[in-house]
Coordinates of C-alpha atoms in Angstrom, one line a residue:
Chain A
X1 CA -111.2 48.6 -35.8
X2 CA -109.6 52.3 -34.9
X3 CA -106.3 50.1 -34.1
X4 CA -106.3 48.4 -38.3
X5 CA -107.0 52.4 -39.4
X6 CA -104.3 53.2 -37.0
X7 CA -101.7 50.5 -38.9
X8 CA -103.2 51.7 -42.0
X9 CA -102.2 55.1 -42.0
X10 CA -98.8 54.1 -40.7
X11 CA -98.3 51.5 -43.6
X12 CA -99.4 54.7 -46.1
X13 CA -96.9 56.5 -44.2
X14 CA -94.1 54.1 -44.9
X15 CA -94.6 53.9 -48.7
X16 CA -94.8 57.9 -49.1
X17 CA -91.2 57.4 -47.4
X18 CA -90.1 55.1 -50.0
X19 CA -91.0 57.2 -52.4
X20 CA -88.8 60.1 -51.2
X21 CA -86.1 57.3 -50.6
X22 CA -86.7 56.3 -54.3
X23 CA -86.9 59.6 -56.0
X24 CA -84.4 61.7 -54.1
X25 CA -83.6 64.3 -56.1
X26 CA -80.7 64.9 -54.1
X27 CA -78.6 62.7 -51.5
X28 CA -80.2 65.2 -48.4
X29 CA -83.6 64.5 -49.8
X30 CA -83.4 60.6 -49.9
X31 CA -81.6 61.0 -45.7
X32 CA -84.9 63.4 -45.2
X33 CA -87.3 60.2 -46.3
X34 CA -84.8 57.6 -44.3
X35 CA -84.9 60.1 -41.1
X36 CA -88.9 60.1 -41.3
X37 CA -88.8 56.2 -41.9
X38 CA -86.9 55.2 -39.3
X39 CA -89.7 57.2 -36.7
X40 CA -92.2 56.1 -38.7
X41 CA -91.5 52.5 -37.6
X42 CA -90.9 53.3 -34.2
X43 CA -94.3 54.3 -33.9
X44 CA -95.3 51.4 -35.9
X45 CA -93.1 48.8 -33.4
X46 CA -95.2 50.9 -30.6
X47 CA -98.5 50.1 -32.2
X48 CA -97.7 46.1 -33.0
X49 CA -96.9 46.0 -29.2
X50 CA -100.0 47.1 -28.1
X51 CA -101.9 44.7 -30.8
X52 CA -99.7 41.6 -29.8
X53 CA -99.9 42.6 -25.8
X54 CA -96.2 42.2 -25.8
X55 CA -94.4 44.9 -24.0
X56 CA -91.4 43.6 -24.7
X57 CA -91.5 45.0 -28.3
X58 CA -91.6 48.8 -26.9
X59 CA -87.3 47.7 -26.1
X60 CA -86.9 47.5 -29.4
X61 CA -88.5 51.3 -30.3
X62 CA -86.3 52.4 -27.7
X63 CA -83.4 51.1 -29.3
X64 CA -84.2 51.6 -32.6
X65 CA -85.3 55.2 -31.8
X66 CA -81.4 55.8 -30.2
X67 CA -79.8 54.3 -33.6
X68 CA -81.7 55.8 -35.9
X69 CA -80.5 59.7 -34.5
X70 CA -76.7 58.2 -35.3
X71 CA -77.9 57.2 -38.4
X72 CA -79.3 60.7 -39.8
X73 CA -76.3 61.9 -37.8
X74 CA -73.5 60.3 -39.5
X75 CA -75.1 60.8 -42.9
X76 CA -74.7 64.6 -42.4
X77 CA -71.4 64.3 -41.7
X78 CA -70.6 62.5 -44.5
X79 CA -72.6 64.8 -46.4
X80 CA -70.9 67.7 -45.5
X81 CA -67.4 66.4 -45.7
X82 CA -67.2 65.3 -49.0
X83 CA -69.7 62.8 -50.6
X84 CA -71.3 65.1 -52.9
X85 CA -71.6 62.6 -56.2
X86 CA -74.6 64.3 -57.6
X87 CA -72.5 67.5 -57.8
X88 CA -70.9 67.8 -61.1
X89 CA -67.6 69.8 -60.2
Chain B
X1 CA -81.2 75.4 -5.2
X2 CA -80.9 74.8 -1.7
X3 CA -84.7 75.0 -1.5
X4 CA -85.2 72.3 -4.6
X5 CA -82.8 70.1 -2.4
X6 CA -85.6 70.6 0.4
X7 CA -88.3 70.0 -1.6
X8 CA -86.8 66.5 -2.6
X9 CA -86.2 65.7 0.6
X10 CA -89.8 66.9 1.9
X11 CA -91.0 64.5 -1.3
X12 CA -89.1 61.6 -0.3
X13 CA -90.6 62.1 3.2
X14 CA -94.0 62.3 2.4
X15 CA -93.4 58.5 0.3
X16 CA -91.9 56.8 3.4
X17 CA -94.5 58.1 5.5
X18 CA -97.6 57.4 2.9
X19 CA -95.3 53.9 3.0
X20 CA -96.5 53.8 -1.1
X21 CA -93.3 53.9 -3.1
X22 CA -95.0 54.8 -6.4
X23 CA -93.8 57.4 -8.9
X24 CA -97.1 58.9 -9.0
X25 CA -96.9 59.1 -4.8
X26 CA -93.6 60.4 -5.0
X27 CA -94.6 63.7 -7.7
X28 CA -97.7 64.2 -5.5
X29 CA -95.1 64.6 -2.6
X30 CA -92.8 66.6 -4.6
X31 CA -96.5 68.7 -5.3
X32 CA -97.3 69.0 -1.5
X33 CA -93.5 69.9 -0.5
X34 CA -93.4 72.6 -2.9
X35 CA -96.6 74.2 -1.5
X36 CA -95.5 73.7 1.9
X37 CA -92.0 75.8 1.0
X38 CA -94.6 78.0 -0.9
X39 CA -96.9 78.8 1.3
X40 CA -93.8 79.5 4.0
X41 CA -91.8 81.2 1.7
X42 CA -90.6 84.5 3.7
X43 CA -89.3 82.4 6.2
X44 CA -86.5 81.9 3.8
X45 CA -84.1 84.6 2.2
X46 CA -85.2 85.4 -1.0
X47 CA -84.4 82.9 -3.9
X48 CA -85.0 82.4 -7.1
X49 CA -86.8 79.3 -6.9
X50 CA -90.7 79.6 -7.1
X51 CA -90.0 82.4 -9.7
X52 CA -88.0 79.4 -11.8
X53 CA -90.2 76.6 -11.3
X54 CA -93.9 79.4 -12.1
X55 CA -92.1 80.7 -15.2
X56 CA -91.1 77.2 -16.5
X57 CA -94.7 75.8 -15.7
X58 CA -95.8 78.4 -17.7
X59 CA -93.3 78.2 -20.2
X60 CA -94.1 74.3 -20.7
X61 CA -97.6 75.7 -21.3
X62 CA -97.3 78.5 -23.8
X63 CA -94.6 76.1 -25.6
X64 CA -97.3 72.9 -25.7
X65 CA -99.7 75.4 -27.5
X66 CA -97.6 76.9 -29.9
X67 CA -96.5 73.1 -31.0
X68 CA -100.0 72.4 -31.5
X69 CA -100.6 75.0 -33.6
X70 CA -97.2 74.6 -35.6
X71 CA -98.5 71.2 -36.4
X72 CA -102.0 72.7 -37.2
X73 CA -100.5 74.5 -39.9
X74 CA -97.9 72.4 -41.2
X75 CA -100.9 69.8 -41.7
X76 CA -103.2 72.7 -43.1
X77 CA -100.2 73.7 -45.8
X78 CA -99.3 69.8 -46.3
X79 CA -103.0 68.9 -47.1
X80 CA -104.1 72.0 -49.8
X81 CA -103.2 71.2 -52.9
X82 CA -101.5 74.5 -54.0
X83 CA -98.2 75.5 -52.0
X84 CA -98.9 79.5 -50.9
X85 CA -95.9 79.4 -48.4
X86 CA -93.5 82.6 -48.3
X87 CA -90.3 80.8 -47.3
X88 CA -87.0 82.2 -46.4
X89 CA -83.9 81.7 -44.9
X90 CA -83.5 84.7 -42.2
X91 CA -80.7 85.8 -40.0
X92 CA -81.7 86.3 -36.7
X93 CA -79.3 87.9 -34.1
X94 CA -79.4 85.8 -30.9
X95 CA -79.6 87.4 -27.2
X96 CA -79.1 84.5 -25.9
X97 CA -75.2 83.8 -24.9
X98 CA -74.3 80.6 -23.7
X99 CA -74.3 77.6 -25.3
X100 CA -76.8 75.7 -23.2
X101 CA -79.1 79.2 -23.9
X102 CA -78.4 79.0 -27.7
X103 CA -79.0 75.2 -28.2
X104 CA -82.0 75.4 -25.9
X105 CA -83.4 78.2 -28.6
X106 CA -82.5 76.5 -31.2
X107 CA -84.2 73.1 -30.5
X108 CA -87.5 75.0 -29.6
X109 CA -87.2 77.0 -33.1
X110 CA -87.4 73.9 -34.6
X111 CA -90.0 72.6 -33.1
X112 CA -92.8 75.6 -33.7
X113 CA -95.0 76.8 -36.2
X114 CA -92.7 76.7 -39.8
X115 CA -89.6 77.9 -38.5
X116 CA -86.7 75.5 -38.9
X117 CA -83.0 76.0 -37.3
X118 CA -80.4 76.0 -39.7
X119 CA -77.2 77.2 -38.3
X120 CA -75.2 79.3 -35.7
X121 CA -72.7 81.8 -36.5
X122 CA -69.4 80.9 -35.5
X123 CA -69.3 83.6 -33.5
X124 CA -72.4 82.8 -31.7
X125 CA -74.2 86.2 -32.5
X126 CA -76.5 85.0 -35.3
X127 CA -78.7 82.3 -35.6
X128 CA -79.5 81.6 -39.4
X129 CA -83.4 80.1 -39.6
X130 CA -85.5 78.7 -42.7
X131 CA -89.0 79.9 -42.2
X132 CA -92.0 78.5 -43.9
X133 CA -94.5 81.1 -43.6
X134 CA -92.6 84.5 -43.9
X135 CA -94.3 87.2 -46.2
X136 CA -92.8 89.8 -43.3
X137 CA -89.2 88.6 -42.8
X138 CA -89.6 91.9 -40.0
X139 CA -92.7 90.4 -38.0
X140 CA -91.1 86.5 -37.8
X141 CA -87.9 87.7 -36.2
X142 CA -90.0 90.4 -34.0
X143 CA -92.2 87.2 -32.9
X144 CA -89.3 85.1 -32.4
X145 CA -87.3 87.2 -29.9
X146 CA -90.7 88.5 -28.0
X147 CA -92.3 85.2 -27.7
X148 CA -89.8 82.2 -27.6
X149 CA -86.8 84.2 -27.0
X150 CA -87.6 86.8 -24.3
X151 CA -89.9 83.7 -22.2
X152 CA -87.3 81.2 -22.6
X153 CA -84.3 84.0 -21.0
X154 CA -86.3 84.9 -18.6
X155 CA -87.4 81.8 -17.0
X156 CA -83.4 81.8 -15.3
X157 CA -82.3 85.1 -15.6
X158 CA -85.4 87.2 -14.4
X159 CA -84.3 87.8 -10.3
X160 CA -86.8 87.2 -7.5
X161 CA -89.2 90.4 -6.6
X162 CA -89.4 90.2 -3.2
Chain C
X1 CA -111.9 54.6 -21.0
X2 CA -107.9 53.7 -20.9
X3 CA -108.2 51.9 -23.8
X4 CA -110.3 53.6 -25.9
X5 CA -108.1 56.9 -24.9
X6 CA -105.5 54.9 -25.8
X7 CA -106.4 53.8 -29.1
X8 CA -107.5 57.5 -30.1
X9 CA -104.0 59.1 -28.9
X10 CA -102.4 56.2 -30.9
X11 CA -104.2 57.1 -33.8
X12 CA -104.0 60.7 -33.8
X13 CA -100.0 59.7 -33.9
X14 CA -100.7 57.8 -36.9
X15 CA -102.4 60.7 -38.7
X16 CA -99.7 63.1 -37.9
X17 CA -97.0 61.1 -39.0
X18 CA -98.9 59.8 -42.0
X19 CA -99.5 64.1 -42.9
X20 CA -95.8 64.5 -41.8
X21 CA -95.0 61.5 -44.7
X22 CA -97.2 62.8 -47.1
X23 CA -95.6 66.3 -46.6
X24 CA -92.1 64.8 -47.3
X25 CA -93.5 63.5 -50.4
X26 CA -95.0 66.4 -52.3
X27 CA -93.1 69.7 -50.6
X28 CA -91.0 71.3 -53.1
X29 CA -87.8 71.6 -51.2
X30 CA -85.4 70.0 -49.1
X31 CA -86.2 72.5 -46.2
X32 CA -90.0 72.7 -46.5
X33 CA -89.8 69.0 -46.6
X34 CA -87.6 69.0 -43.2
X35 CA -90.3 71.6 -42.0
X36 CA -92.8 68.7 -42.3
X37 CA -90.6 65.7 -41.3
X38 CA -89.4 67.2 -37.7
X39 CA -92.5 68.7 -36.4
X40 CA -95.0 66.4 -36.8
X41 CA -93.2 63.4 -36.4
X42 CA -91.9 63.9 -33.4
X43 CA -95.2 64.8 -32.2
X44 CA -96.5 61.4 -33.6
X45 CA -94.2 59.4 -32.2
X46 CA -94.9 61.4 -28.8
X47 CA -98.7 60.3 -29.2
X48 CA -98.3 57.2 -30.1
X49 CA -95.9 56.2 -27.0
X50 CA -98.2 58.3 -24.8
X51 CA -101.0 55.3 -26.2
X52 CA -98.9 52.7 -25.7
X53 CA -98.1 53.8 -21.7
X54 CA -101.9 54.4 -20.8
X55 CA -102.8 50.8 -22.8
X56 CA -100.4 49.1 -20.2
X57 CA -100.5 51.1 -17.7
X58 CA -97.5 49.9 -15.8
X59 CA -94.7 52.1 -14.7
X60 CA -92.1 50.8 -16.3
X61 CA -94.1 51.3 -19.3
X62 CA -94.4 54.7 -18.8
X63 CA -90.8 55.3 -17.8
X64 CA -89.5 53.8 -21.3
X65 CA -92.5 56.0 -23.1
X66 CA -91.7 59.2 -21.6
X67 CA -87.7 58.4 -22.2
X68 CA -88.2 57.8 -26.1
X69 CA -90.4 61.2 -26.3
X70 CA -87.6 63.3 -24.2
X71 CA -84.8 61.6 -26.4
X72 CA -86.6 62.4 -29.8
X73 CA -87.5 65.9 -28.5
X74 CA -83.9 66.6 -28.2
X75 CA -82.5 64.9 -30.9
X76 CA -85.0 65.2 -34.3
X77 CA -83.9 69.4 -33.9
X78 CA -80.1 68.3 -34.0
X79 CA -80.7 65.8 -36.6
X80 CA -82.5 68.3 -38.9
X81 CA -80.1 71.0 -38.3
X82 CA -76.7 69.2 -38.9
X83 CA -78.8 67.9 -42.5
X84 CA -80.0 71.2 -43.2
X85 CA -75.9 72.4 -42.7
X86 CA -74.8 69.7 -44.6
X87 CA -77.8 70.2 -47.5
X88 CA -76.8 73.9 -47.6
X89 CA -73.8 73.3 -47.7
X90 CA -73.2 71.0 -50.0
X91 CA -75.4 73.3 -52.5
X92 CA -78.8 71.6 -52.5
X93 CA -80.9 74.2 -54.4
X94 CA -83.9 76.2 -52.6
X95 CA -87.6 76.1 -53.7
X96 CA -87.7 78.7 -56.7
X97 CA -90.8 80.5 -54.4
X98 CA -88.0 81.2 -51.9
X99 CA -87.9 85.0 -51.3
X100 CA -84.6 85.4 -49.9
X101 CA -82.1 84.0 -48.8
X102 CA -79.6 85.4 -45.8
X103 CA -76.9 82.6 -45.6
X104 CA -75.8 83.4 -48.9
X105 CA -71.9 84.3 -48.6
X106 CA -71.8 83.4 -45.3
X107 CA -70.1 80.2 -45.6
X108 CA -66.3 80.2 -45.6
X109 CA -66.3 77.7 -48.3
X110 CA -62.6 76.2 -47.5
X111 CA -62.6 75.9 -43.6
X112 CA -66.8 75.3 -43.3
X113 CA -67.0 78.4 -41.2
X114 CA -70.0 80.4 -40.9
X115 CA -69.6 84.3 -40.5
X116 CA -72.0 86.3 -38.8
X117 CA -72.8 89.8 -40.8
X118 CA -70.3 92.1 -39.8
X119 CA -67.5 89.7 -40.9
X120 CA -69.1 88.9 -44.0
X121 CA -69.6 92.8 -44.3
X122 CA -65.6 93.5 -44.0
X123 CA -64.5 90.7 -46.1
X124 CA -67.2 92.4 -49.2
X125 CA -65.6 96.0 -48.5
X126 CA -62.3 94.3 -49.5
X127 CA -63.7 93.4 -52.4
X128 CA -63.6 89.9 -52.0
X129 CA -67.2 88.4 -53.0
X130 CA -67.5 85.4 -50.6
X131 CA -68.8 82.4 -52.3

């Protein structure tokens, strides 16, 4: 029962994500909702691994928690150095 | 350091006596070594080590409260409906000098109560924050370098009293 | 006990990160909305690993969980603060209810240097208003 409240509140979590993704204002914004998405479903991997009983699933969060750093990562970069469409100079 | 060394070795002699290699076995010998070098600690010349490891314990402590509380309030502000934050961006001139002493601060401001690390100077005297909850720009920078600041220095550079 | 532990640490995790998500959504700014997204996330996460290791309770279970909470520990800081650099810089506008704001001018805006104070203090005496 706590575990479906558990999933529920992570699934809740997810779609408030999307809707930064979906309504940005800015390029930062929509990385800010990716960045929170990506450890959102880390947790979530976590949580199906303890409902299926399969450890193996907790690999995955681990690798998925190590890409998704790179991710935010290499989106500041790009930030920074030049992609700046929403900019209007 | 020479006396962390020994109280490896005094760990990994407690397992292969207890004859349980277990990670648990192995921190409870690491526990019982570090009393034992405690306990016959002037038989040593002084050294900074049981002043390290009691102001980190501590540290670990005082640093696991204040991230509860930071979450506290970021929940309490997250879940009213009416935003009455103060925010700012604040330049706060750093103490600390290396890098490892700077990045260490800097990941901790980001992790407690509504204070967010932006940048470093590029000379490495100012750190430039974005604080949440700043009516006094004054008191955050006066908590900052008392609290996490002045703790987090000391725990290396404070020298042994004996 | 281990598992009913576990299940409450795991969804204590699931509330924090479903506050830290709900305070992406509806915070005014790209910083207060950072504010929200590294804090209690990474606390979430930290839960709900810590529930996973006590509901298996096997050691390499809890190796990998404490790994993933030390790596995001150390990395969701550096994360937000090379976005919040970028955001700045790339001229992301702050919450109108900001009160002030002390990075203003400090950016070299050619060579992406920041200047501490007293640089930023000479270059205004010579009459040259930084950015």
């Amino acid at each position: 029962m706590i575990l479906w409240l558990t999933i529920g509140f992570l699934v809740a979590a997810v779609l408030l994500c999307l809707f930064r993704v979906a309504r940005g204002p800015s390029l930062p914004d929509r990385v800010v909702g990716l960045d929170l998405l990506s450890s959102v479903t880390v947790g979530f991997i976590a949580v199906y691994a303890v409902v299926s009983g399969e450890m193996i699933y907790i690999d995955v969060a681990t690798v998925l928690a190590l890409i998704a750093f790179l991710g935010t990562v290499a989106f500041a970069y790009f930030i920074e150095k030049g992609g700046m469409p929403w900019r209007k100079t | 350091m020479n006396l962390f060394l020994a109280n490896i070795l005094l760990a990994l002699l407690w397992v292969s006596l207890s004859g349980v290699f277990s990670p648990a076995n192995l921190l409870f010998g690491f526990l019982i070594g570090y009393l034992a070098l405690f306990v016959s600690r002037r038989a040593f010349a002084p050294s900074n080590y049981f002043g390290v490891v009691e102001r980190l314990v501590r540290f670990i402590f005082f640093f696991a409260y204040e991230l509860f509380l930071a979450n506290l309030r970021v929940a309490y502000e997250v879940l009213t409906p009416r935003h009455n934050m103060h925010s700012r961006v604040i330049a706060l001139p750093l103490r600390a000098r290396t890098d490892f002493e700077i990045t260490a601060l800097a990941i901790l401001i980001s992790l407690t109560p509504g204070t967010l690390s932006l940048d470093v100077s590029a000379d490495k005297r100012v750190l430039f924050i974005h604080a949440m909850f700043a009516e006094d720009e004054e008191e955050v920078r006066k908590d900052i370098q008392n609290n996490l600041e002045a703790r987090l220095l000391a725990i290396w550079r404070q020298q042994p009293s004996q | 006990m281990a598992q009913n532990l576990s299940a409450f640490l795991m969804f204590l995790g699931a509330l924090l990160m479903f506050i830290a998500a709900l305070g992406v959504a509806r915070m005014p700014d790209l910083f207060t909305r950072m504010h929200s997204s590294t804090k209690s996330a990474t606390l979430g996460v930290g839960l709900i690993m810590m529930g996973a290791a006590f509901h298996f309770g096997e050691v390499g279970m809890t190796m990998r969980a404490v790994a993933i909470i030390v790596f995001l520990f150390l990395t969701a800081p550096v994360a937000a603060h090379m976005l919040g650099r970028a955001a700045y810089f790339a001229g992301v506008p702050l919450w109108e209810g900001t009160l002030s704001d002390a990075l203003r001018g400090h950016y070299d805006r050619r060579t992406h240097r920041l200047l501490s104070d007293e640089t930023v203090q000479e270059q205004l005496t010579e009459g040259d208003t930084a950015s």
